[in-house]
DNA sequence: AGATGAGATGACAACGTTGTCGTCCTGAGA
DNA sequence: TCTCAGGACGACAACGTTGTCATCTCATCT
């Protein structure tokens, strides 16, 4: 159905190779020949077959693979946006997929991407063991990890957010506003950022000499509904928390819903900024960061690797900043 | 660097073709041979080269192209999510790119996708002329349009939202709550959904015998900042509107900001739902719809086309529904 | 006129895989 | 023992492109 260079050549009355030269803008073709070839190309609607091109060239497919958790989550879609910007600048295409935090799905995706010979991989890793990537990397498909590091054994670049620092800032802020009973909602403990933020929470409390009440720590919540019910339970305690730190945007939304439903005046600081956070009845204080920039930085690192640059594995940690809006400054009752 | 089937064959002491058989699970290979080949495969870390496979097979690359406006916008990222779900079910990979509403960028993207021989295209079209897609479609790369139809001349499937109906519902709702001076913020007039929603606005006013005050109609706003300043201008009029209909999620956010900044009690109904819309000081009444479902339906249509099904061009129009939350029910002063 | 060289063009192989077809071997049946 | 069928496996071509090298055509110079 689709014409090949051979068809174009036949129609233009030249050889296959001459068509190739014209298509690739090589010189050494007479203007009139070029014109004949171009006429044939547009008459037939020829499009160079990049599949064959990549095969013959033996090397670059000019594409990179991106594995995130869920593109519908603004955090990840912003990462994707940053990646896309850099890809565009380098004339690369992005093949992306969602792991939904399922290691098997992630592995299947990465396998498919490698089979398609993407030039590089950007991964927000889900499982705990990514050693299966070692052969891929050593065989020339570089990988950069985003938001979570791989295992020690795996030498690869990684771009992170300062989760511990951000969490400490959040909890410190709440303590300074007079809170002692501060709850923490966090994601599944297997997720690096979740455990790091929980660690930051504990560290900040420790620094202020506030004992951690384990009844107020609710890990393992990974969606809005889970966070909402956990927060509702916390508010129903005999001695409920006066403040809460939420470990990501999903959990913040869930907690906000529960607090509002209970009509409670619980103080809240959330990790990740939210659109409209400043417009709620009580504007939401958050630990903000730069997800788009994280995608950009990761993609740029990857491009350098793809260009063959040899560096020791890089570890980029992007800063967070507290945005004070109101919910984090509510006093204890 | 990466081993080929030939390398595996050499190592296993069999022929290339036998490796191919094992890799593809064909029968007619003795168990002990299969074992030898599999051993060689894992020893070498062999991954079948899908580039070569697609070239040789001559047909399917098992990938589809997705062109949206901006993956960081929740509306489009939800569409992408729906597409990804269907792609996953069909074992397809998604190559996506953002046009940023730039026809040249869109065309470049689509050209690249066709050169990579994606099996099908999903496009939220940006420009006005998509006839350049006709040869691609007729040469076997089916296309399905999302959110906006292509020109008349282009026979292709399209999945839309009932923009006119949704806008009419919104404006009708405002009129029924006593408003007569109802403003409208809408996107660039060249965008199908923008003009459709503006049309719905005019129709609804007309039905109620309310004359359209062109001073209250502000088209051509395409981001939060533009909407915010337009809304601020409207509020500064001698005879400001008592209500506003906003044509998409960006414009709703901008208008909300301006209304809140001015401390105005302007009623508002927005097209597109927003996360946290129910939790604002004045919860936001919206015309909601199903972007994820739109992505799914489009991808499913595309898969049917890719499977070779011949149907007349389909036009799917997904319904909207009004979610009453408060901002749309504010009375005029 | 013949040699020379530059510029234009073409023939051919190769990238890694799979479809087609041919060959070889084994065991069953005559 | 010979034939034959069928299973197991291999040789070869082809997919569409590009790198390498060869060839061909003139215009120029001696």
XYZ file of C-alpha atoms (C1' of nucleotides) in Angstrom:
726
model
C 0.000 0.000 0.000
C 2.633 2.504 1.041
C 5.149 3.301 -1.683
C 8.812 2.578 -1.085
C 11.880 4.301 -2.381
C 11.954 1.710 -5.101
C 8.513 2.843 -6.285
C 9.607 6.453 -6.207
C 12.768 5.557 -8.110
C 10.819 3.732 -10.789
C 8.437 6.616 -11.212
C 11.203 9.210 -11.350
C 13.308 7.089 -13.649
C 16.287 7.083 -11.323
C 17.915 4.586 -9.039
C 16.898 3.705 -5.518
C 20.037 5.278 -4.145
C 19.365 8.600 -5.810
C 15.992 8.747 -4.134
C 17.693 8.038 -0.837
C 20.060 10.895 -1.476
C 17.255 13.307 -2.210
C 15.212 12.221 0.768
C 18.171 12.716 3.061
C 19.219 15.991 1.541
C 22.626 14.689 0.556
C 24.441 16.645 -2.081
C 25.757 15.386 -5.350
C 22.359 15.297 -7.035
C 21.586 17.607 -9.938
C 18.746 20.076 -9.355
C 16.621 18.668 -12.166
C 17.032 15.156 -10.819
C 16.069 16.358 -7.370
C 12.981 17.954 -8.840
C 11.970 14.767 -10.643
C 12.390 12.767 -7.455
C 10.471 15.244 -5.343
C 7.673 15.230 -7.868
C 7.471 11.465 -7.669
C 7.568 11.606 -3.890
C 4.635 13.907 -3.598
C 2.717 12.220 -6.382
C 2.965 8.913 -4.563
C 2.714 10.301 -1.053
C 5.948 8.627 -0.110
C 7.032 8.660 3.528
C 10.432 7.354 4.443
C 10.140 4.192 6.513
C 11.916 4.909 9.760
C 11.650 1.278 10.737
C 13.871 0.249 7.891
C 16.057 3.261 8.431
C 16.646 2.362 12.068
C 17.337 -1.228 11.171
C 19.807 -0.423 8.475
C 21.511 2.315 10.481
C 21.766 -0.326 13.136
C 21.521 2.226 15.851
C 19.177 5.009 16.807
C 15.425 4.758 16.710
C 15.191 8.360 17.916
C 12.721 7.376 20.588
C 12.761 7.065 24.321
C 10.613 5.089 26.684
C 8.841 6.616 29.651
C 7.287 4.497 32.370
C 5.258 6.366 34.960
C 2.687 5.265 37.460
C -0.398 6.955 36.073
C -0.602 9.669 33.461
C -3.942 10.838 34.851
C -2.242 11.871 38.090
C -1.107 15.497 37.712
C 2.221 14.759 39.331
C 3.131 12.222 36.679
C 1.551 14.055 33.807
C 3.723 17.043 34.670
C 6.772 14.828 34.617
C 5.658 13.595 31.225
C 5.346 17.173 30.098
C 8.923 17.955 31.066
C 10.153 14.865 29.287
C 8.220 15.736 26.175
C 9.741 19.206 26.039
C 13.274 17.869 26.061
C 12.388 15.103 23.644
C 10.976 17.648 21.260
C 14.145 19.721 21.425
C 16.188 16.643 20.523
C 13.739 15.463 17.863
C 12.928 12.308 19.778
C 9.568 10.644 20.175
C 8.317 9.467 23.543
C 6.762 6.048 23.987
C 5.054 5.988 27.345
C 3.117 3.629 29.506
C 1.565 3.447 32.955
C 2.683 0.847 35.444
C -0.099 1.548 37.933
C 2.472 0.654 40.571
C 2.464 -2.958 39.412
C 5.994 -4.354 39.089
C 4.900 -7.021 36.630
C 3.273 -4.457 34.399
C 6.341 -2.264 34.664
C 8.606 -5.074 33.666
C 6.435 -6.026 30.743
C 6.426 -2.420 29.585
C 10.171 -2.054 29.854
C 10.668 -5.293 28.032
C 8.444 -4.129 25.204
C 10.287 -0.830 25.055
C 13.644 -2.566 24.869
C 12.369 -4.886 22.172
C 11.428 -1.794 20.255
C 14.955 -0.594 20.763
C 14.176 2.741 22.343
C 17.374 4.733 22.668
C 16.867 5.239 26.387
C 14.549 4.633 29.297
C 13.011 6.957 31.859
C 11.440 5.064 34.714
C 9.547 5.864 37.857
C 10.300 2.456 39.356
C 7.505 0.474 41.002
C 8.843 -2.720 42.437
C 11.846 -3.208 44.621
C 14.111 -5.151 42.336
C 15.290 -3.605 39.118
C 18.359 -5.697 38.556
C 16.688 -7.038 35.458
C 17.606 -3.702 33.926
C 21.329 -4.259 34.314
C 21.761 -6.209 31.077
C 19.653 -3.704 29.186
C 21.763 -0.822 30.420
C 25.036 -2.571 29.769
C 23.856 -3.415 26.280
C 23.471 0.194 25.430
C 20.018 1.263 26.541
C 20.738 3.825 29.235
C 18.164 4.354 31.959
C 17.438 7.273 34.229
C 15.229 6.855 37.255
C 12.739 9.472 38.280
C 11.334 10.210 41.727
C 12.666 6.988 43.242
C 16.112 5.431 43.120
C 16.802 1.876 42.018
C 18.628 -0.599 44.207
C 22.197 -0.020 45.338
C 23.482 -2.573 42.893
C 22.170 -0.633 39.939
C 24.379 2.163 38.759
C 22.164 4.652 37.002
C 21.274 8.295 37.119
C 18.366 9.335 39.250
C 16.447 12.564 39.724
C 14.678 12.914 43.038
C 12.755 15.358 45.155
C 14.088 16.109 48.608
C 11.359 14.077 50.285
C 12.903 13.880 53.726
C 13.666 17.569 53.790
C 10.240 18.499 52.492
C 8.485 16.329 55.047
C 10.612 17.732 57.834
C 9.789 21.250 56.758
C 6.099 20.444 56.768
C 6.051 18.825 60.174
C 8.399 21.382 61.653
C 6.003 24.062 60.447
C 3.100 22.380 62.191
C 5.012 21.968 65.425
C 6.007 25.601 65.359
C 2.349 26.458 65.123
C 1.737 24.716 68.384
C 0.778 21.220 67.308
C 1.865 18.101 69.146
C -0.637 15.552 67.961
C 0.265 15.475 64.280
C -0.982 12.620 62.135
C 0.713 11.325 59.024
C -0.941 9.772 56.000
C 1.486 8.056 53.715
C 1.515 5.765 50.728
C 2.478 2.097 50.570
C 5.661 1.584 52.609
C 7.363 -0.100 49.689
C 7.388 3.164 47.798
C 10.603 5.083 48.322
C 9.059 8.525 48.539
C 6.459 7.284 50.992
C 9.010 5.869 53.392
C 11.274 8.876 52.994
C 8.481 11.281 53.810
C 7.458 9.167 56.762
C 11.062 9.277 57.896
C 11.108 13.049 57.587
C 7.942 13.173 59.676
C 9.529 11.078 62.431
C 12.757 13.013 62.330
C 11.048 16.376 62.633
C 8.974 15.224 65.571
C 12.081 13.755 67.189
C 13.978 16.995 66.838
C 11.266 18.791 68.697
C 11.115 16.090 71.333
C 7.580 15.174 70.376
C 7.016 11.426 70.791
C 5.515 9.664 67.799
C 2.057 8.332 68.570
C 1.846 5.330 66.266
C -1.936 5.525 66.376
C -1.611 8.710 64.335
C 0.593 7.186 61.650
C -1.377 5.717 58.777
C 0.807 4.324 56.059
C -0.350 2.192 53.176
C -2.950 4.591 51.814
C -2.578 4.896 48.100
C -5.645 6.683 46.824
C -8.103 9.424 47.658
C -10.683 7.061 49.112
C -8.152 5.303 51.321
C -6.859 8.581 52.650
C -10.335 9.886 53.241
C -11.362 6.903 55.327
C -8.077 6.881 57.231
C -8.503 10.534 58.060
C -12.094 9.969 59.108
C -10.903 7.249 61.484
C -8.277 9.566 62.917
C -10.839 12.284 63.514
C -13.073 9.786 65.282
C -10.395 8.926 67.831
C -11.026 9.872 71.441
C -7.976 12.057 71.251
C -7.855 13.058 67.585
C -4.872 14.740 65.970
C -4.909 18.511 65.736
C -2.869 18.466 62.555
C -1.986 16.143 59.689
C 0.821 15.806 57.207
C -0.170 14.114 53.966
C 2.444 12.408 51.852
C 1.234 13.125 48.319
C -1.415 14.863 46.278
C -3.888 11.954 46.382
C -3.672 11.687 50.134
C -3.993 15.436 50.587
C -7.226 15.457 48.627
C -8.615 12.536 50.637
C -7.673 14.114 53.944
C -9.164 17.449 52.949
C -12.430 15.724 52.131
C -12.567 13.978 55.476
C -11.669 17.106 57.403
C -14.301 19.111 55.602
C -16.918 16.386 56.006
C -16.264 16.244 59.739
C -16.321 20.007 60.000
C -13.026 19.705 61.830
C -10.491 22.485 62.007
C -7.559 20.149 61.619
C -4.398 21.845 60.405
C -2.897 20.312 57.261
C 0.263 20.470 55.236
C 0.411 18.372 52.112
C 3.273 17.153 49.946
C 2.789 18.176 46.268
C 1.048 21.363 45.266
C -2.550 21.228 44.068
C -4.275 23.380 41.534
C -6.829 25.536 43.379
C -5.095 24.820 46.683
C -5.103 28.571 47.256
C -8.823 28.859 46.670
C -10.271 26.424 49.133
C -12.313 27.687 52.040
C -9.150 27.190 54.032
C -6.321 27.547 51.519
C -3.978 24.599 51.661
C -0.402 24.951 52.815
C 1.819 22.612 50.840
C 5.333 21.436 50.299
C 5.698 22.269 46.631
C 8.331 21.212 44.126
C 8.841 21.135 40.377
C 7.599 18.002 38.672
C 7.973 19.429 35.165
C 11.557 20.318 35.951
C 12.120 16.804 37.274
C 10.999 15.388 33.931
C 13.218 17.825 32.088
C 16.298 17.111 34.138
C 15.848 13.377 33.823
C 15.380 13.599 30.076
C 18.430 15.808 29.748
C 20.543 13.379 31.711
C 19.255 10.600 29.528
C 20.108 12.479 26.364
C 23.653 12.928 27.575
C 23.919 9.202 28.203
C 22.408 8.475 24.836
C 25.047 10.695 23.296
C 27.583 8.376 24.850
C 28.811 10.634 27.599
C 30.483 8.644 30.353
C 29.971 10.032 33.817
C 29.692 8.488 37.226
C 26.012 7.929 38.032
C 24.396 11.250 38.795
C 22.009 11.829 41.665
C 20.045 15.042 41.282
C 17.924 16.096 44.224
C 15.482 18.890 43.540
C 14.494 21.161 46.396
C 11.060 21.669 47.863
C 9.586 24.853 49.197
C 6.827 25.454 51.647
C 3.894 27.497 50.393
C 2.081 29.003 53.334
C -1.591 29.457 52.605
C -3.564 28.943 55.747
C -4.314 25.312 56.462
C -0.873 24.766 57.936
C -1.150 27.742 60.223
C -4.394 26.819 61.945
C -3.751 26.671 65.672
C -4.607 23.646 67.793
C -8.030 24.003 69.401
C 26.469 -4.789 21.567
C 23.076 -6.396 21.687
C 23.104 -10.042 20.630
C 21.074 -11.110 17.631
C 19.389 -14.371 16.878
C 22.479 -15.294 14.960
C 24.557 -14.945 18.128
C 22.094 -17.035 20.064
C 22.103 -19.647 17.322
C 25.872 -19.866 17.305
C 25.989 -20.244 21.058
C 23.241 -22.865 21.139
C 24.715 -24.720 18.187
C 21.555 -24.475 16.140
C 20.424 -22.495 13.149
C 19.056 -18.984 13.146
C 15.657 -20.225 12.148
C 15.426 -22.580 15.091
C 16.058 -19.693 17.440
C 13.297 -17.783 15.706
C 10.989 -20.719 16.247
C 11.775 -20.916 19.922
C 11.445 -17.187 20.454
C 8.060 -17.185 18.775
C 6.840 -20.311 20.503
C 6.324 -22.165 17.263
C 6.130 -25.924 17.522
C 8.279 -28.418 15.750
C 11.249 -27.951 18.055
C 12.407 -30.754 20.344
C 12.291 -29.966 24.059
C 16.035 -30.372 24.513
C 16.719 -28.014 21.614
C 14.316 -25.512 23.076
C 16.155 -25.743 26.370
C 19.530 -25.159 24.732
C 18.202 -22.146 22.893
C 16.560 -20.693 25.978
C 19.789 -21.143 27.891
C 21.686 -19.234 25.239
C 19.027 -16.543 25.194
C 19.266 -15.849 28.873
C 23.028 -16.205 28.956
C 23.360 -13.532 26.311
C 20.447 -11.401 27.438
C 18.917 -11.605 24.003
C 15.878 -9.435 23.231
C 14.090 -9.896 19.989
C 14.469 -6.832 17.798
C 10.963 -5.607 17.090
C 12.307 -3.155 14.560
C 13.519 -5.951 12.350
C 10.424 -7.962 13.103
C 8.136 -5.156 11.986
C 10.187 -4.601 8.877
C 10.215 -8.218 7.872
C 6.570 -8.791 8.746
C 5.957 -5.771 6.571
C 2.998 -4.697 8.578
C 2.228 -4.090 12.211
C 4.458 -2.141 14.537
C 1.964 -2.675 17.364
C 2.042 0.970 18.232
C -0.302 3.887 17.919
C 0.307 7.597 17.834
C -1.458 10.045 20.106
C -1.340 13.777 19.516
C -2.881 15.937 22.205
C -2.580 19.572 23.053
C -0.785 19.365 26.391
C -0.314 16.341 28.589
C 0.028 18.562 31.661
C -3.569 19.673 31.261
C -5.786 17.258 33.224
C -8.330 17.110 30.445
C -5.786 15.762 27.982
C -3.945 13.605 30.448
C -7.203 11.875 31.231
C -7.760 11.261 27.547
C -4.256 9.803 27.417
C -5.134 7.574 30.318
C -8.145 6.157 28.515
C -6.093 5.554 25.400
C -3.398 3.809 27.393
C -5.893 1.450 28.980
C -7.183 0.263 25.645
C -3.693 0.089 24.191
C -2.615 -2.089 27.077
C -5.507 -4.446 26.506
C -4.491 -4.821 22.872
C -0.779 -5.062 23.635
C -0.015 -1.875 21.801
C 2.409 0.848 22.780
C 1.451 4.503 22.678
C 3.739 7.113 21.148
C 2.478 10.493 22.182
C 3.301 14.110 21.662
C 1.957 17.544 22.513
C 0.991 19.973 19.781
C 0.525 22.944 22.118
C -2.192 24.009 19.710
C 0.407 24.704 17.034
C -0.632 23.288 13.652
C 2.954 23.144 12.427
C 4.057 21.185 15.455
C 1.075 18.883 15.058
C 1.890 18.234 11.466
C 5.515 17.554 12.234
C 4.484 15.130 14.959
C 2.055 13.272 12.749
C 4.614 13.078 10.002
C 7.133 11.575 12.399
C 4.566 9.106 13.657
C 3.714 8.020 10.129
C 7.378 7.655 9.288
C 7.614 5.355 12.236
C 4.732 3.455 10.798
C 2.417 3.566 13.780
C -0.565 1.342 13.144
C -3.013 4.149 13.795
C -3.376 7.767 14.848
C -5.402 9.441 17.558
C -5.475 13.193 17.144
C -6.922 16.148 18.949
C -6.624 18.363 15.880
C -5.185 21.851 16.230
C -5.247 23.632 12.945
C -8.102 23.965 10.548
C -6.877 21.951 7.630
C -6.165 18.278 8.041
C -6.424 17.209 4.457
C -2.777 16.316 4.612
C -3.942 13.271 6.516
C -5.977 11.912 3.613
C -3.060 10.137 1.913
C -1.909 8.697 5.235
C -5.349 7.309 5.954
C -5.819 5.916 2.489
C -2.415 4.280 2.696
C -3.470 2.278 5.663
C -2.857 4.400 8.737
C -6.338 4.937 10.126
C -6.995 8.037 12.197
C -9.572 8.837 14.822
C -10.163 12.395 15.930
C -10.773 13.299 19.527
C -12.670 16.260 20.939
C -12.777 18.114 17.651
C -13.832 16.957 14.199
C -11.666 17.306 11.112
C -12.896 19.106 8.003
C -15.889 17.891 6.059
C -13.705 16.514 3.337
C -11.996 14.122 5.704
C -13.843 10.931 6.329
C -12.717 9.663 9.694
C -14.128 8.624 13.011
C -14.467 11.249 15.667
C -15.339 11.175 19.357
C -16.749 14.389 20.749
C -18.323 15.885 23.806
C -21.732 17.475 23.432
C -20.318 20.974 23.691
C -23.347 22.858 22.472
C -25.673 20.911 24.728
C -23.384 21.284 27.720
C -23.013 25.007 27.218
C -26.747 25.425 26.809
C -27.352 23.512 29.999
C -24.904 25.727 31.843
C -26.318 29.002 30.604
C -29.893 27.824 30.948
C -29.105 26.979 34.549
C -27.802 30.472 35.184
C -30.801 32.103 33.554
C -33.159 29.996 35.619
C -31.394 31.289 38.682
C -32.336 34.807 37.723
C -29.325 35.978 35.758
C -29.595 38.146 32.674
C -26.125 39.632 32.434
C -24.156 36.464 31.862
C -20.603 36.701 30.589
C -18.819 34.074 28.554
C -15.118 33.313 28.533
C -14.066 31.116 25.678
C -10.960 29.848 24.003
C -9.530 30.817 20.621
C -12.383 30.977 18.105
C -10.574 28.641 15.746
C -10.969 25.819 18.216
C -14.048 23.755 17.508
C -15.073 23.211 21.107
C -14.638 26.904 21.861
C -16.930 28.017 19.069
C -19.443 25.271 19.833
C -19.641 26.264 23.464
C -19.968 29.903 22.505
C -22.779 28.894 20.182
C -24.479 27.002 22.988
C -24.187 30.112 25.137
C -25.827 32.259 22.480
C -28.552 29.728 21.785
C -29.469 29.375 25.425
C -29.704 33.127 25.878
C -31.741 33.399 22.702
C -34.191 30.779 23.872
C -34.838 32.781 26.969
C -35.149 36.000 25.027
C -32.095 37.446 26.681
C -30.148 39.651 24.236
C -26.446 38.919 23.978
C -24.370 41.818 25.251
C -21.224 41.489 23.190
C -19.301 43.392 25.843
C -19.718 40.332 28.044
C -18.402 37.864 25.486
C -14.667 37.349 25.739
C -13.364 34.806 23.292
C -9.725 34.152 22.515
C -8.595 33.410 26.050
C -6.515 30.306 26.098
C -4.874 30.130 29.482
C -5.434 30.811 33.142
C -3.791 34.222 33.068
C -5.763 35.354 30.035
C -9.016 34.293 31.618
C -8.143 35.931 34.888
C -7.453 39.287 33.283
C -10.528 39.055 31.071
C -12.676 38.313 34.071
C -11.103 41.161 36.009
C -11.962 43.497 33.137
C -15.527 42.271 33.123
C -15.870 42.828 36.845
C -14.557 46.342 36.432
C -17.296 47.294 33.963
C -19.798 49.889 35.018
C -22.474 47.281 34.646
C -20.618 44.055 35.380
C -22.035 40.607 34.682
C -23.785 38.823 37.536
C -22.773 35.439 36.218
C -20.197 33.858 33.945
C -19.949 30.724 31.852
C -16.375 29.530 31.301
C -15.559 27.345 28.330
C -12.924 25.021 29.738
C -10.970 24.066 32.831
C -8.204 26.651 32.287
C -10.687 29.464 31.872
C -12.697 28.357 34.877
C -9.619 28.507 37.070
C -8.715 31.961 35.786
C -12.216 33.292 36.279
C -12.407 31.859 39.782
C -9.197 33.621 40.665
C -10.443 36.953 39.383
C -13.801 36.607 41.112
C -12.159 35.716 44.373
C -9.584 38.512 44.055
C -12.353 41.026 43.462
C -14.396 39.648 46.296
C -17.274 39.481 43.875
C -20.212 37.131 44.281
C -20.410 36.369 40.584
C -22.211 33.140 39.781
C -20.188 30.712 37.688
C -20.677 27.532 35.758
C -17.619 26.009 34.127
C -17.163 23.493 31.364
C -14.987 20.547 32.510
C -14.958 19.277 36.063
C -12.104 20.252 38.375
C -10.541 18.302 41.180
C -11.437 20.046 44.451
C -14.234 21.953 42.719
C -16.508 20.773 45.509
C -14.198 22.080 48.199
C -13.806 25.701 47.282
C -15.249 28.371 49.548
C -18.058 28.485 47.036
C -18.136 25.011 45.476
C -18.043 25.196 41.716
C -20.960 24.129 39.586
C -19.688 22.525 36.398
C -20.690 20.860 33.200
C -18.883 17.563 33.636
C -18.144 14.821 31.143
C -15.879 11.812 30.788
C -12.484 12.500 29.308
C -11.088 9.076 30.173
C -14.037 7.477 28.451
C -13.457 9.687 25.439
C -9.907 8.376 25.161
C -11.137 4.814 25.532
C -13.851 5.119 22.930
C -11.501 6.710 20.455
C -8.859 4.055 20.990
C -11.440 1.316 20.621
C -12.693 2.762 17.377
C -9.125 2.991 16.170
C -8.453 -0.635 17.065
C -11.452 -1.698 15.018
C -10.134 0.239 12.066
C -6.690 -1.202 12.569
C -8.236 -4.638 12.501
C -9.506 -3.753 9.073
C -13.141 -3.298 9.911
C -14.915 -1.233 7.273
C -17.631 1.021 8.602
C -18.962 4.375 7.569
C -17.182 7.086 9.576
C -18.468 7.041 13.126
C -19.346 10.124 15.084
C -19.618 9.443 18.796
C -20.925 12.266 20.956
C -20.542 11.782 24.672
C -23.043 13.430 26.986
C -22.368 16.048 29.615
C -24.038 16.419 32.944
C -24.450 19.390 35.204
C -23.018 19.039 38.689
C -24.714 21.509 40.965
C -22.429 22.614 43.749
C -23.171 26.205 44.619
C -21.391 28.676 42.372
C -23.987 28.269 39.663
C -26.869 28.842 42.052
C -25.750 32.166 43.474
C -28.508 34.707 42.877
C -27.904 38.018 41.143
C -27.276 40.811 43.635
C 42.857 13.998 -29.806
C 43.711 11.808 -25.572
C 44.325 12.035 -20.668
C 42.485 13.634 -16.367
C 39.391 14.516 -12.832
C 35.261 15.960 -10.725
C 30.540 15.341 -10.370
C 26.511 12.481 -10.888
C 24.502 8.192 -10.554
C 23.939 3.223 -9.880
C 24.884 -1.764 -8.215
C 25.263 -4.299 -4.250
C 25.513 -5.716 0.448
C 23.914 -5.469 4.940
C 20.865 -4.398 9.143
C 17.854 -8.701 12.135
C 14.035 -10.995 11.495
C 10.426 -14.445 9.464
C 8.072 -17.156 5.513
C 8.980 -20.745 2.227
C 10.854 -24.613 0.981
C 14.225 -28.209 1.073
C 16.952 -31.731 3.539
C 17.954 -35.060 6.894
C 16.877 -38.499 10.233
C 14.124 -41.801 12.621
C 10.912 -45.407 13.134
C 6.991 -47.997 11.292
C 5.220 -50.958 7.888
C 5.770 -54.060 3.855
C 15.963 -54.760 3.993
C 13.696 -51.130 1.645
C 10.210 -47.526 1.443
C 7.869 -43.873 3.185
C 5.875 -40.525 6.287
C 6.505 -37.169 9.307
C 9.078 -34.540 12.573
C 13.056 -31.617 13.271
C 15.879 -28.480 11.512
C 18.435 -25.446 8.138
C 19.331 -22.564 3.742
C 17.773 -18.729 1.520
C 15.197 -14.747 0.249
C 12.940 -10.713 1.413
C 11.251 -6.533 4.165
C 13.053 -0.894 2.962
C 16.726 1.583 3.809
C 21.775 3.412 3.661
C 27.067 2.899 3.332
C 30.568 1.572 0.097
C 32.373 1.348 -3.997
C 32.142 1.241 -8.990
C 30.846 3.355 -13.275
C 29.671 6.788 -16.416
C 29.665 11.477 -18.437
C 31.529 15.559 -19.595
C 34.429 19.635 -19.455
C 39.102 20.931 -19.178
C 43.907 20.761 -20.042
C 48.074 19.305 -22.584
